Amino acid sequence: MQRFSALSLLRHGLGRHQGWKPQWRNAQPKPGYDAIIVGGGGHGLGAAYYLAKVHGITNVAVLEKGWIGGGNTGRNTTIIRSNYLFDESAALYDHALQLWEGLSQELNYNVMFSQRGVMMLAHNIHDIQVFKRHVHANRINGVDNEWLTPEQAQEFCPSLNIDPNVRYPVLGAALQRRGGTARHDAVAWGYARAADALGVDIIENCEVTGIRRDANGAVLGVETTRGFIGSRKVGVSAAGHTSVVMGMADVRLPLESYPLQALVSEPVKPIFPCVVMSNTIHAYMSQSDKGELVIGAGTDIYTSYTQRGGLHIATHTLEAICELFPQFRRMRMLRNWGGIVDVTPDRSPIIAKTPVKGLYVNCGWGTGGFKATPGAAHLFAHTIAKDEPHPINAPYTIERFRDGFMIDEAAAAAVAH
Amino acid sequence: MLIINCPYCGARPELEFAYGGQAHIDRPVQPADLNDEDWTGYLYLRENTKGIHAERWRHLHGCARFFNALRDTRTDHFLATYKVGEKAPEVTRP
């Protein structure tokens, strides 16, 4: 692996930048591996990286039906935060946030993690009570979160309209200063490059079409569009298509897949210094380093695999944005798109073993998987390598729905889902 | 925006409708007889089909009645809508 540094940049500059090599190999599938990860998004590539790095399992393949980072990793609004209500959630998401804080150095790849602060607006009494409860719960769990008055919120984000005479006035805000954004593509590429350097095969254009099992039901490997690939351990990290892949092994999961839309504006000069979210009117926004305003909408109301959604969903969000930030009324939107998100009944993920021996699953991240990428990958690798969950993901089983131990972030949502 | 054909009112825009999830899930006749696995299936496990999906819709801002639909979740194309209590019609993909 060519390491990136100021010195290497200088050296390649002297060579007119002709000496850079591809950052990972174009690997061809081998007949067998010690572990296979299905899904080449940030979660899957990261899991392969941690399998190799932390657990010494380097004979690993990542199978991706399209191109790496082309699913939800490349379709989200890149927001990172850990201000979740319940103890299990705070542990999980803050584990991820702590890994984010060192990720660029660890991967020798600039993932452009920017702790610019995530501010959640309160528009009514209910919001105030819920957010203050979150602030207190977070602080007890060692997660930073603080309450701001409308004036303090405007000081933090000068574009914010705190006029009391609007449809949804800002009555206060909860601010997590350690939250922020990262460059989503760089996360996939950084993990791919680092995993490849440790020996992991990243195989694109390779769709899994079946899961082969022995007489006792244990996993033997996967059938793919590029032939059979053997492995006694298969980890599925396929986001919206998890139900489809797991169905190949007759495992039913409490998941439903919905389109979730996002959109970006034309690029403009730096004007928006942080991430602002509003649950009540359902909008969230930040500005990318390229200058585009990155705006997230809600899910469509019906299940779908189409990676698009109704325009009225995006319109609804833009109306809210224009109310909160009147100066953006005349901005033009450049692109919008959808991703397919797998939603669980309690809106918390599943990172667990399954009833099938050798089959593991990391799914159910719903509308908020990007922020958890390093943490989910790290814990999923642990679960696969040790054949048992890490204490942090131990509560995130499939069986919690049967046993009634849900982690109900749907009811406690710090953000609308 | 989807155009949905309410069996009672005809074709209307999606905004008039509410989604009701997977159709033809029967409420247990003897709830007390169900074990935990059965309850899990009834409450939480869904087909989440990639393909033709039988699902409930409600014409909330119209006649307010529930009905069922067959929709291809790969394209969002509606293949049929039919009344509650009726069997799903035979359809072929367009």
Coordinates of C-alpha atoms in Angstrom, one line a residue:
Chain A
M1 CA 0.0 0.0 0.0
Q2 CA 1.3 3.4 -0.9
R3 CA 1.0 5.5 2.3
F4 CA -0.2 9.0 2.1
S5 CA 1.9 11.7 3.7
A6 CA 3.1 15.2 3.0
L7 CA 6.4 13.6 1.9
S8 CA 4.8 11.1 -0.5
L9 CA 2.7 13.9 -2.0
L10 CA 5.9 16.0 -2.6
R11 CA 7.7 13.0 -4.0
H12 CA 4.8 12.1 -6.4
G13 CA 4.5 15.8 -7.3
L14 CA 8.1 15.8 -8.5
G15 CA 7.2 12.8 -10.6
R16 CA 4.2 14.7 -12.0
H17 CA 1.8 12.4 -10.1
Q18 CA 2.4 9.6 -12.6
G19 CA 3.5 7.2 -9.9
W20 CA 0.2 6.7 -8.0
K21 CA -1.1 3.1 -8.0
P22 CA -4.6 1.8 -7.7
Q23 CA -5.6 1.9 -4.0
W24 CA -6.8 -1.7 -4.0
R25 CA -6.5 -4.7 -6.2
N26 CA -9.1 -5.9 -8.6
A27 CA -9.4 -9.2 -6.9
Q28 CA -10.8 -12.4 -8.5
P29 CA -12.7 -14.8 -6.4
K30 CA -10.8 -17.7 -4.9
P31 CA -12.5 -21.1 -4.3
G32 CA -12.7 -20.5 -0.6
Y33 CA -12.1 -18.1 2.3
D34 CA -12.0 -18.1 6.1
A35 CA -14.8 -15.6 6.1
I36 CA -17.0 -13.9 3.5
I37 CA -18.7 -10.5 4.0
V38 CA -21.8 -10.0 1.7
G39 CA -22.1 -6.3 1.0
G40 CA -19.4 -3.8 0.1
G41 CA -20.6 -0.8 1.9
G42 CA -18.9 1.0 4.7
H43 CA -20.2 -1.6 7.2
G44 CA -19.1 -4.6 5.2
L45 CA -15.7 -3.2 4.2
G46 CA -15.1 -2.1 7.7
A47 CA -15.9 -5.5 9.1
A48 CA -13.4 -7.1 6.7
Y49 CA -10.8 -4.6 7.8
Y50 CA -11.3 -5.3 11.5
L51 CA -11.4 -9.1 10.9
A52 CA -7.9 -8.7 9.4
K53 CA -6.6 -6.0 11.7
V54 CA -8.0 -6.9 15.1
H55 CA -8.6 -10.7 14.7
G56 CA -5.8 -11.7 12.3
I57 CA -8.3 -13.3 9.9
T58 CA -6.9 -12.0 6.6
N59 CA -8.3 -14.7 4.2
V60 CA -11.5 -12.7 3.7
A61 CA -13.6 -11.7 0.7
V62 CA -16.0 -8.9 0.5
L63 CA -18.7 -9.6 -2.2
E64 CA -20.5 -6.6 -3.7
K65 CA -23.1 -7.0 -6.3
G66 CA -22.5 -3.5 -7.7
W67 CA -19.6 -1.2 -6.9
I68 CA -18.3 -0.6 -3.4
G69 CA -19.9 2.2 -1.5
G70 CA -22.6 2.5 -4.2
G71 CA -25.5 1.7 -1.9
N72 CA -26.5 3.5 1.2
T73 CA -22.9 4.4 2.0
G74 CA -23.0 6.7 -1.0
R75 CA -26.6 7.9 -0.5
N76 CA -26.8 9.2 3.0
T77 CA -26.4 12.7 4.4
T78 CA -23.2 11.8 6.3
I79 CA -24.4 12.9 9.7
I80 CA -22.6 11.5 12.7
R81 CA -23.8 11.7 16.3
S82 CA -24.3 9.5 19.4
N83 CA -26.9 11.3 21.4
Y84 CA -29.3 8.3 21.7
L85 CA -31.5 7.8 24.8
F86 CA -31.1 4.3 26.0
D87 CA -27.9 2.9 27.7
E88 CA -27.5 0.2 25.0
S89 CA -27.8 2.8 22.2
A90 CA -25.5 5.3 23.8
A91 CA -22.8 2.6 24.2
L92 CA -23.2 1.5 20.6
Y93 CA -23.2 4.8 18.9
D94 CA -20.6 6.4 21.1
H95 CA -18.3 3.4 20.5
A96 CA -18.7 4.3 16.8
L97 CA -18.1 8.0 17.5
Q98 CA -14.9 7.2 19.4
L99 CA -13.6 5.2 16.4
W100 CA -14.5 8.0 14.0
E101 CA -12.3 10.3 16.1
G102 CA -9.2 8.3 15.2
L103 CA -10.3 6.8 11.9
S104 CA -8.3 9.0 9.4
Q105 CA -5.1 8.3 11.2
E106 CA -5.9 4.6 11.6
L107 CA -6.6 4.1 7.9
N108 CA -4.0 6.6 6.7
Y109 CA -6.9 8.0 4.6
N110 CA -8.6 11.3 5.1
V111 CA -12.3 10.5 5.8
M112 CA -12.8 14.3 6.3
F113 CA -14.4 13.7 9.7
S114 CA -15.5 17.1 10.9
Q115 CA -16.8 17.5 14.4
R116 CA -18.8 20.6 13.6
G117 CA -21.6 19.9 16.0
V118 CA -25.1 18.5 15.5
M119 CA -27.9 20.7 16.7
M120 CA -31.4 19.4 17.1
L121 CA -34.2 22.0 17.2
A122 CA -37.1 22.0 19.6
H123 CA -40.3 23.6 18.3
N124 CA -42.8 22.7 21.0
I125 CA -43.1 21.7 24.7
H126 CA -42.9 18.1 23.8
D127 CA -39.6 18.6 21.9
I128 CA -38.2 20.5 24.9
Q129 CA -39.1 17.8 27.4
V130 CA -37.8 15.0 25.1
F131 CA -34.5 16.7 24.3
K132 CA -33.8 17.7 27.9
R133 CA -34.4 14.1 28.9
H134 CA -31.9 13.1 26.2
V135 CA -29.4 15.6 27.4
H136 CA -29.6 14.3 30.9
A137 CA -29.5 10.6 29.9
N138 CA -26.6 11.3 27.6
R139 CA -24.6 13.0 30.2
I140 CA -25.1 10.2 32.7
N141 CA -23.8 7.9 30.0
G142 CA -20.7 10.1 29.3
V143 CA -22.0 11.3 26.0
D144 CA -21.8 15.0 25.4
N145 CA -25.0 16.8 24.8
E146 CA -26.1 20.3 26.0
W147 CA -29.2 22.4 26.0
L148 CA -29.2 25.8 24.2
T149 CA -31.6 28.7 24.3
P150 CA -32.8 30.0 21.0
E151 CA -30.3 32.9 21.2
Q152 CA -27.5 30.4 21.9
A153 CA -28.7 28.3 19.0
Q154 CA -28.6 31.2 16.7
E155 CA -25.1 32.1 17.9
F156 CA -24.0 28.6 17.1
C157 CA -25.7 28.7 13.7
P158 CA -26.1 32.3 12.6
S159 CA -28.4 31.4 9.6
L160 CA -31.1 30.1 11.9
N161 CA -34.3 32.0 12.0
I162 CA -35.4 32.3 15.7
D163 CA -38.3 34.7 15.0
P164 CA -41.1 33.6 17.4
N165 CA -43.7 34.5 14.8
V166 CA -43.1 31.6 12.4
R167 CA -45.1 28.4 12.0
Y168 CA -42.6 26.4 13.9
P169 CA -40.6 28.7 16.2
V170 CA -37.3 27.6 17.6
L171 CA -37.8 27.2 21.4
G172 CA -34.4 25.8 22.1
A173 CA -32.0 23.2 20.9
A174 CA -29.9 20.2 22.0
L175 CA -26.3 20.4 20.8
Q176 CA -23.8 17.5 20.5
R177 CA -20.5 19.3 19.8
R178 CA -18.6 16.0 19.1
G179 CA -21.1 15.2 16.3
G180 CA -20.6 16.2 12.7
T181 CA -20.1 14.8 9.3
A182 CA -17.6 12.8 7.3
R183 CA -17.0 12.2 3.6
H184 CA -19.1 9.1 2.9
D185 CA -17.2 7.8 -0.2
A186 CA -13.9 8.2 1.6
V187 CA -15.1 5.9 4.4
A188 CA -15.7 3.1 1.9
W189 CA -12.5 3.7 0.0
G190 CA -10.4 4.1 3.1
Y191 CA -11.6 0.8 4.6
A192 CA -11.3 -0.9 1.2
R193 CA -7.7 0.3 0.8
A194 CA -6.7 -0.7 4.3
A195 CA -8.4 -4.0 4.1
D196 CA -6.9 -4.8 0.8
A197 CA -3.4 -4.0 2.2
L198 CA -4.0 -6.7 4.8
G199 CA -4.9 -9.3 2.2
V200 CA -8.7 -8.9 2.0
D201 CA -10.2 -9.6 -1.5
I202 CA -12.7 -7.0 -2.6
I203 CA -14.8 -8.5 -5.3
E204 CA -17.2 -6.2 -7.1
N205 CA -19.9 -7.1 -9.6
C206 CA -20.5 -10.3 -7.7
E207 CA -24.0 -10.8 -6.6
V208 CA -24.9 -13.5 -4.0
T209 CA -27.7 -15.7 -5.4
G210 CA -27.8 -18.5 -2.8
I211 CA -26.3 -19.7 0.5
R212 CA -25.1 -23.3 0.4
R213 CA -25.5 -25.3 3.6
D214 CA -24.4 -28.8 4.8
A215 CA -26.7 -31.6 6.0
N216 CA -26.7 -30.1 9.5
G217 CA -27.7 -26.7 8.2
A218 CA -24.3 -25.0 8.7
V219 CA -23.0 -22.6 6.1
L220 CA -20.7 -24.0 3.4
G221 CA -20.4 -20.9 1.2
V222 CA -22.3 -18.8 -1.2
E223 CA -23.5 -19.2 -4.8
T224 CA -22.8 -16.0 -6.8
T225 CA -23.0 -14.7 -10.3
R226 CA -19.3 -15.5 -10.5
G227 CA -19.6 -19.1 -9.2
F228 CA -19.6 -20.8 -5.8
I229 CA -17.3 -19.4 -3.2
G230 CA -16.8 -21.5 -0.1
S231 CA -16.6 -20.3 3.5
R232 CA -17.7 -21.6 6.9
K233 CA -18.4 -18.1 8.0
V234 CA -20.6 -15.7 6.1
G235 CA -21.5 -12.2 7.4
V236 CA -24.4 -10.5 5.7
S237 CA -24.2 -6.7 5.7
A238 CA -26.6 -5.9 2.9
A239 CA -28.8 -3.1 4.3
G240 CA -32.1 -2.8 2.4
H241 CA -31.5 -6.2 0.7
T242 CA -30.9 -8.1 3.9
S243 CA -34.3 -9.8 3.8
V244 CA -33.5 -11.0 0.3
V245 CA -30.1 -12.4 1.1
M246 CA -31.1 -14.0 4.5
G247 CA -34.2 -15.5 2.8
M248 CA -31.7 -17.6 0.8
A249 CA -30.9 -19.4 4.1
D250 CA -34.6 -19.4 5.2
V251 CA -33.9 -16.9 8.0
R252 CA -36.8 -14.4 8.4
L253 CA -36.0 -11.1 10.0
P254 CA -38.2 -8.4 11.5
L255 CA -37.3 -6.0 8.7
E256 CA -39.1 -3.8 6.2
S257 CA -37.3 -1.9 3.5
Y258 CA -38.3 1.6 2.7
P259 CA -37.0 4.3 0.4
L260 CA -35.2 7.2 2.1
Q261 CA -34.5 10.3 0.1
A262 CA -31.9 13.0 0.2
L263 CA -31.0 15.9 -2.0
V264 CA -28.3 18.5 -2.5
S265 CA -28.3 22.1 -3.7
E266 CA -26.1 23.9 -6.1
P267 CA -22.7 24.5 -4.4
V268 CA -22.3 27.9 -2.7
K269 CA -19.6 29.5 -0.5
P270 CA -19.4 28.5 3.2
I271 CA -22.5 29.6 4.9
F272 CA -23.7 26.8 7.1
P273 CA -21.3 25.9 9.9
C274 CA -22.9 22.9 11.6
V275 CA -25.5 20.2 11.2
V276 CA -29.1 21.2 12.0
M277 CA -31.9 18.7 12.5
S278 CA -35.5 19.2 13.2
N279 CA -37.7 16.2 14.1
T280 CA -41.0 18.0 14.3
I281 CA -40.9 19.4 10.8
H282 CA -38.6 16.6 9.6
A283 CA -35.7 18.2 8.0
Y284 CA -32.0 18.0 8.5
M285 CA -29.2 19.9 6.7
S286 CA -25.5 20.5 6.6
Q287 CA -23.1 21.9 4.0
S288 CA -20.6 19.7 2.3
D289 CA -17.0 20.7 1.8
K290 CA -17.8 21.1 -1.9
G291 CA -20.4 23.7 -0.9
E292 CA -23.6 21.9 -1.5
L293 CA -26.3 22.0 1.1
V294 CA -27.0 18.4 1.9
I295 CA -30.6 17.8 2.9
G296 CA -32.3 14.7 4.2
A297 CA -36.0 13.9 4.0
G298 CA -38.1 11.2 5.6
T299 CA -38.9 7.8 4.4
D300 CA -41.7 7.2 1.9
I301 CA -44.8 5.5 3.5
Y302 CA -44.6 2.2 1.6
T303 CA -42.0 -0.5 1.3
S304 CA -40.0 -0.5 -1.9
Y305 CA -36.7 -1.5 -3.5
T306 CA -36.7 1.2 -6.1
Q307 CA -34.0 3.6 -4.7
R308 CA -36.3 6.5 -5.5
G309 CA -39.4 8.0 -3.8
G310 CA -42.2 10.5 -4.2
L311 CA -41.2 14.1 -5.0
H312 CA -43.8 15.3 -2.4
I313 CA -41.6 13.8 0.3
A314 CA -38.6 16.0 -0.7
T315 CA -40.9 19.0 -1.3
H316 CA -42.3 18.7 2.3
T317 CA -38.7 18.8 3.6
L318 CA -37.7 21.8 1.5
E319 CA -40.7 23.7 2.7
A320 CA -39.5 23.2 6.3
I321 CA -36.0 24.2 5.4
C322 CA -37.2 27.4 3.8
E323 CA -39.2 28.3 6.9
L324 CA -36.2 27.8 9.2
F325 CA -33.6 29.3 6.8
P326 CA -35.4 31.9 4.7
Q327 CA -32.2 32.9 2.9
F328 CA -32.2 29.6 1.1
R329 CA -35.6 30.1 -0.6
R330 CA -34.1 30.9 -3.9
M331 CA -31.5 28.2 -4.0
R332 CA -31.8 25.6 -6.7
M333 CA -31.6 21.9 -5.9
L334 CA -29.2 19.9 -8.1
R335 CA -29.8 16.2 -7.5
N336 CA -32.1 14.0 -5.4
W337 CA -32.0 10.3 -4.9
G338 CA -33.2 7.5 -2.7
G339 CA -31.6 4.6 -0.8
I340 CA -33.3 1.5 0.6
V341 CA -33.2 1.3 4.3
D342 CA -34.1 -1.8 6.4
V343 CA -36.2 -0.8 9.4
T344 CA -36.8 -2.9 12.5
P345 CA -39.9 -2.5 14.7
D346 CA -37.9 -0.8 17.5
R347 CA -35.7 1.2 15.1
S348 CA -32.5 -0.3 16.6
P349 CA -30.1 -2.5 14.6
I350 CA -29.4 -6.2 14.7
I351 CA -25.7 -7.3 15.0
A352 CA -25.9 -10.9 15.8
K353 CA -25.5 -14.6 15.2
T354 CA -28.5 -16.2 13.4
P355 CA -30.2 -19.6 13.9
V356 CA -28.0 -20.9 11.0
K357 CA -24.5 -21.9 12.1
G358 CA -21.8 -19.8 10.5
L359 CA -24.2 -17.1 9.3
Y360 CA -24.1 -13.7 10.9
V361 CA -26.0 -10.6 10.2
N362 CA -25.5 -6.8 10.6
C363 CA -28.8 -5.1 9.6
G364 CA -31.7 -3.0 10.7
W365 CA -29.9 0.3 10.7
G366 CA -32.9 1.9 9.2
T367 CA -32.4 5.6 8.5
G368 CA -29.2 6.0 10.6
G369 CA -26.5 3.5 9.7
F370 CA -23.8 5.7 8.4
K371 CA -22.9 7.3 11.7
A372 CA -22.4 3.8 13.2
T373 CA -20.1 2.6 10.4
P374 CA -16.8 2.1 12.3
G375 CA -18.6 0.8 15.4
A376 CA -20.9 -1.6 13.6
A377 CA -18.0 -2.9 11.5
H378 CA -15.8 -3.4 14.6
L379 CA -18.5 -5.2 16.5
F380 CA -19.6 -7.3 13.6
A381 CA -16.0 -8.4 13.0
H382 CA -15.8 -9.4 16.7
T383 CA -19.1 -11.4 16.4
I384 CA -17.9 -13.3 13.4
A385 CA -14.4 -13.9 14.6
K386 CA -15.3 -15.1 18.1
D387 CA -18.7 -16.6 17.2
E388 CA -20.2 -14.6 20.0
P389 CA -21.1 -10.9 20.3
H390 CA -19.0 -8.2 21.9
P391 CA -20.6 -6.9 25.2
I392 CA -21.7 -3.7 23.3
N393 CA -23.7 -5.6 20.7
A394 CA -24.9 -8.4 22.9
P395 CA -28.3 -6.7 23.3
Y396 CA -28.8 -6.3 19.6
T397 CA -30.0 -9.9 18.9
I398 CA -32.8 -11.1 16.6
E399 CA -34.4 -12.8 19.6
R400 CA -35.0 -9.6 21.4
F401 CA -38.3 -9.3 19.6
R402 CA -39.4 -12.7 20.8
D403 CA -38.2 -12.1 24.3
G404 CA -39.5 -8.6 24.7
F405 CA -36.1 -6.9 25.3
M406 CA -36.5 -4.2 22.7
I407 CA -34.3 -1.1 22.5
D408 CA -37.1 1.2 21.6
E409 CA -35.4 4.1 20.0
A410 CA -38.6 4.4 17.9
A411 CA -40.5 5.6 20.9
A412 CA -37.6 7.5 22.4
A413 CA -36.4 8.9 19.1
A414 CA -33.9 11.7 19.2
V415 CA -34.8 12.1 15.6
A416 CA -37.9 11.2 13.6
H417 CA -37.4 7.9 11.7
Chain B
M1 CA -46.2 10.4 -6.7
L2 CA -48.0 7.1 -7.1
I3 CA -51.5 7.0 -8.6
I4 CA -53.5 4.5 -6.7
N5 CA -56.7 2.9 -7.8
C6 CA -59.1 2.8 -4.9
P7 CA -61.6 0.0 -5.5
Y8 CA -64.4 2.3 -4.3
C9 CA -63.4 5.7 -5.6
G10 CA -61.1 5.2 -8.6
A11 CA -57.7 6.5 -9.3
R12 CA -56.4 9.1 -6.8
P13 CA -53.0 10.5 -5.9
E14 CA -50.9 8.8 -3.2
L15 CA -51.3 11.8 -0.9
E16 CA -54.9 10.7 -0.2
F17 CA -53.8 7.3 1.1
A18 CA -52.2 5.7 4.1
Y19 CA -50.1 2.6 3.9
G20 CA -51.1 -0.4 6.0
G21 CA -48.2 -2.9 5.5
Q22 CA -48.3 -6.5 4.4
A23 CA -51.8 -7.8 3.7
H24 CA -53.5 -11.1 4.6
I25 CA -52.0 -11.5 8.0
D26 CA -54.8 -13.1 10.0
R27 CA -55.3 -12.2 13.6
P28 CA -54.9 -15.3 15.8
V29 CA -58.2 -17.0 16.4
Q30 CA -57.1 -18.2 19.8
P31 CA -54.4 -15.7 21.0
A32 CA -53.9 -17.6 24.3
D33 CA -52.7 -20.7 22.4
L34 CA -49.9 -18.9 20.7
N35 CA -46.3 -19.4 21.9
D36 CA -43.6 -16.8 21.8
E37 CA -42.4 -17.8 18.4
D38 CA -45.9 -17.6 16.9
W39 CA -46.4 -14.1 18.5
T40 CA -43.1 -13.0 17.1
G41 CA -44.2 -14.1 13.6
Y42 CA -47.6 -12.4 13.9
L43 CA -46.3 -9.1 15.4
Y44 CA -42.9 -8.6 13.8
L45 CA -41.9 -10.9 10.9
R46 CA -42.9 -9.6 7.4
E47 CA -42.2 -11.0 4.0
N48 CA -40.5 -7.7 2.9
T49 CA -40.8 -9.1 -0.7
K50 CA -38.6 -7.8 -3.5
G51 CA -41.2 -8.4 -6.2
I52 CA -45.0 -8.7 -6.1
H53 CA -46.2 -7.7 -2.7
A54 CA -49.7 -8.0 -1.4
E55 CA -50.3 -5.0 0.9
R56 CA -53.0 -3.0 2.6
W57 CA -53.8 0.6 1.8
R58 CA -56.4 2.9 3.2
H59 CA -58.0 5.7 1.3
L60 CA -57.7 7.9 4.3
H61 CA -58.6 11.3 2.8
G62 CA -61.4 9.8 0.6
C63 CA -63.8 7.0 1.5
A64 CA -61.5 6.1 4.4
R65 CA -61.9 2.4 3.6
F66 CA -59.2 -0.2 3.7
F67 CA -58.4 -2.3 0.6
N68 CA -55.6 -4.5 -0.7
A69 CA -53.2 -4.0 -3.5
L70 CA -50.6 -6.0 -5.5
R71 CA -47.6 -3.9 -6.1
D72 CA -44.2 -4.8 -7.6
T73 CA -41.7 -3.4 -5.1
R74 CA -39.0 -3.4 -7.7
T75 CA -40.8 -0.8 -9.8
D76 CA -43.6 0.5 -7.6
H77 CA -46.0 -0.5 -10.4
F78 CA -49.5 -1.4 -9.1
L79 CA -50.8 -4.6 -10.7
A80 CA -54.2 -4.8 -9.0
T81 CA -56.3 -3.4 -6.2
Y82 CA -59.1 -5.4 -4.6
K83 CA -61.5 -5.2 -1.7
V84 CA -60.9 -6.6 1.8
G85 CA -62.1 -10.1 2.1
E86 CA -61.4 -10.9 -1.6
K87 CA -58.6 -13.2 -2.7
A88 CA -55.6 -11.6 -4.4
P89 CA -56.2 -11.8 -8.2
E90 CA -53.9 -13.7 -10.4
V91 CA -51.4 -11.3 -12.0
T92 CA -48.5 -11.5 -14.4
R93 CA -45.7 -9.0 -14.4
P94 CA -46.0 -6.4 -17.1

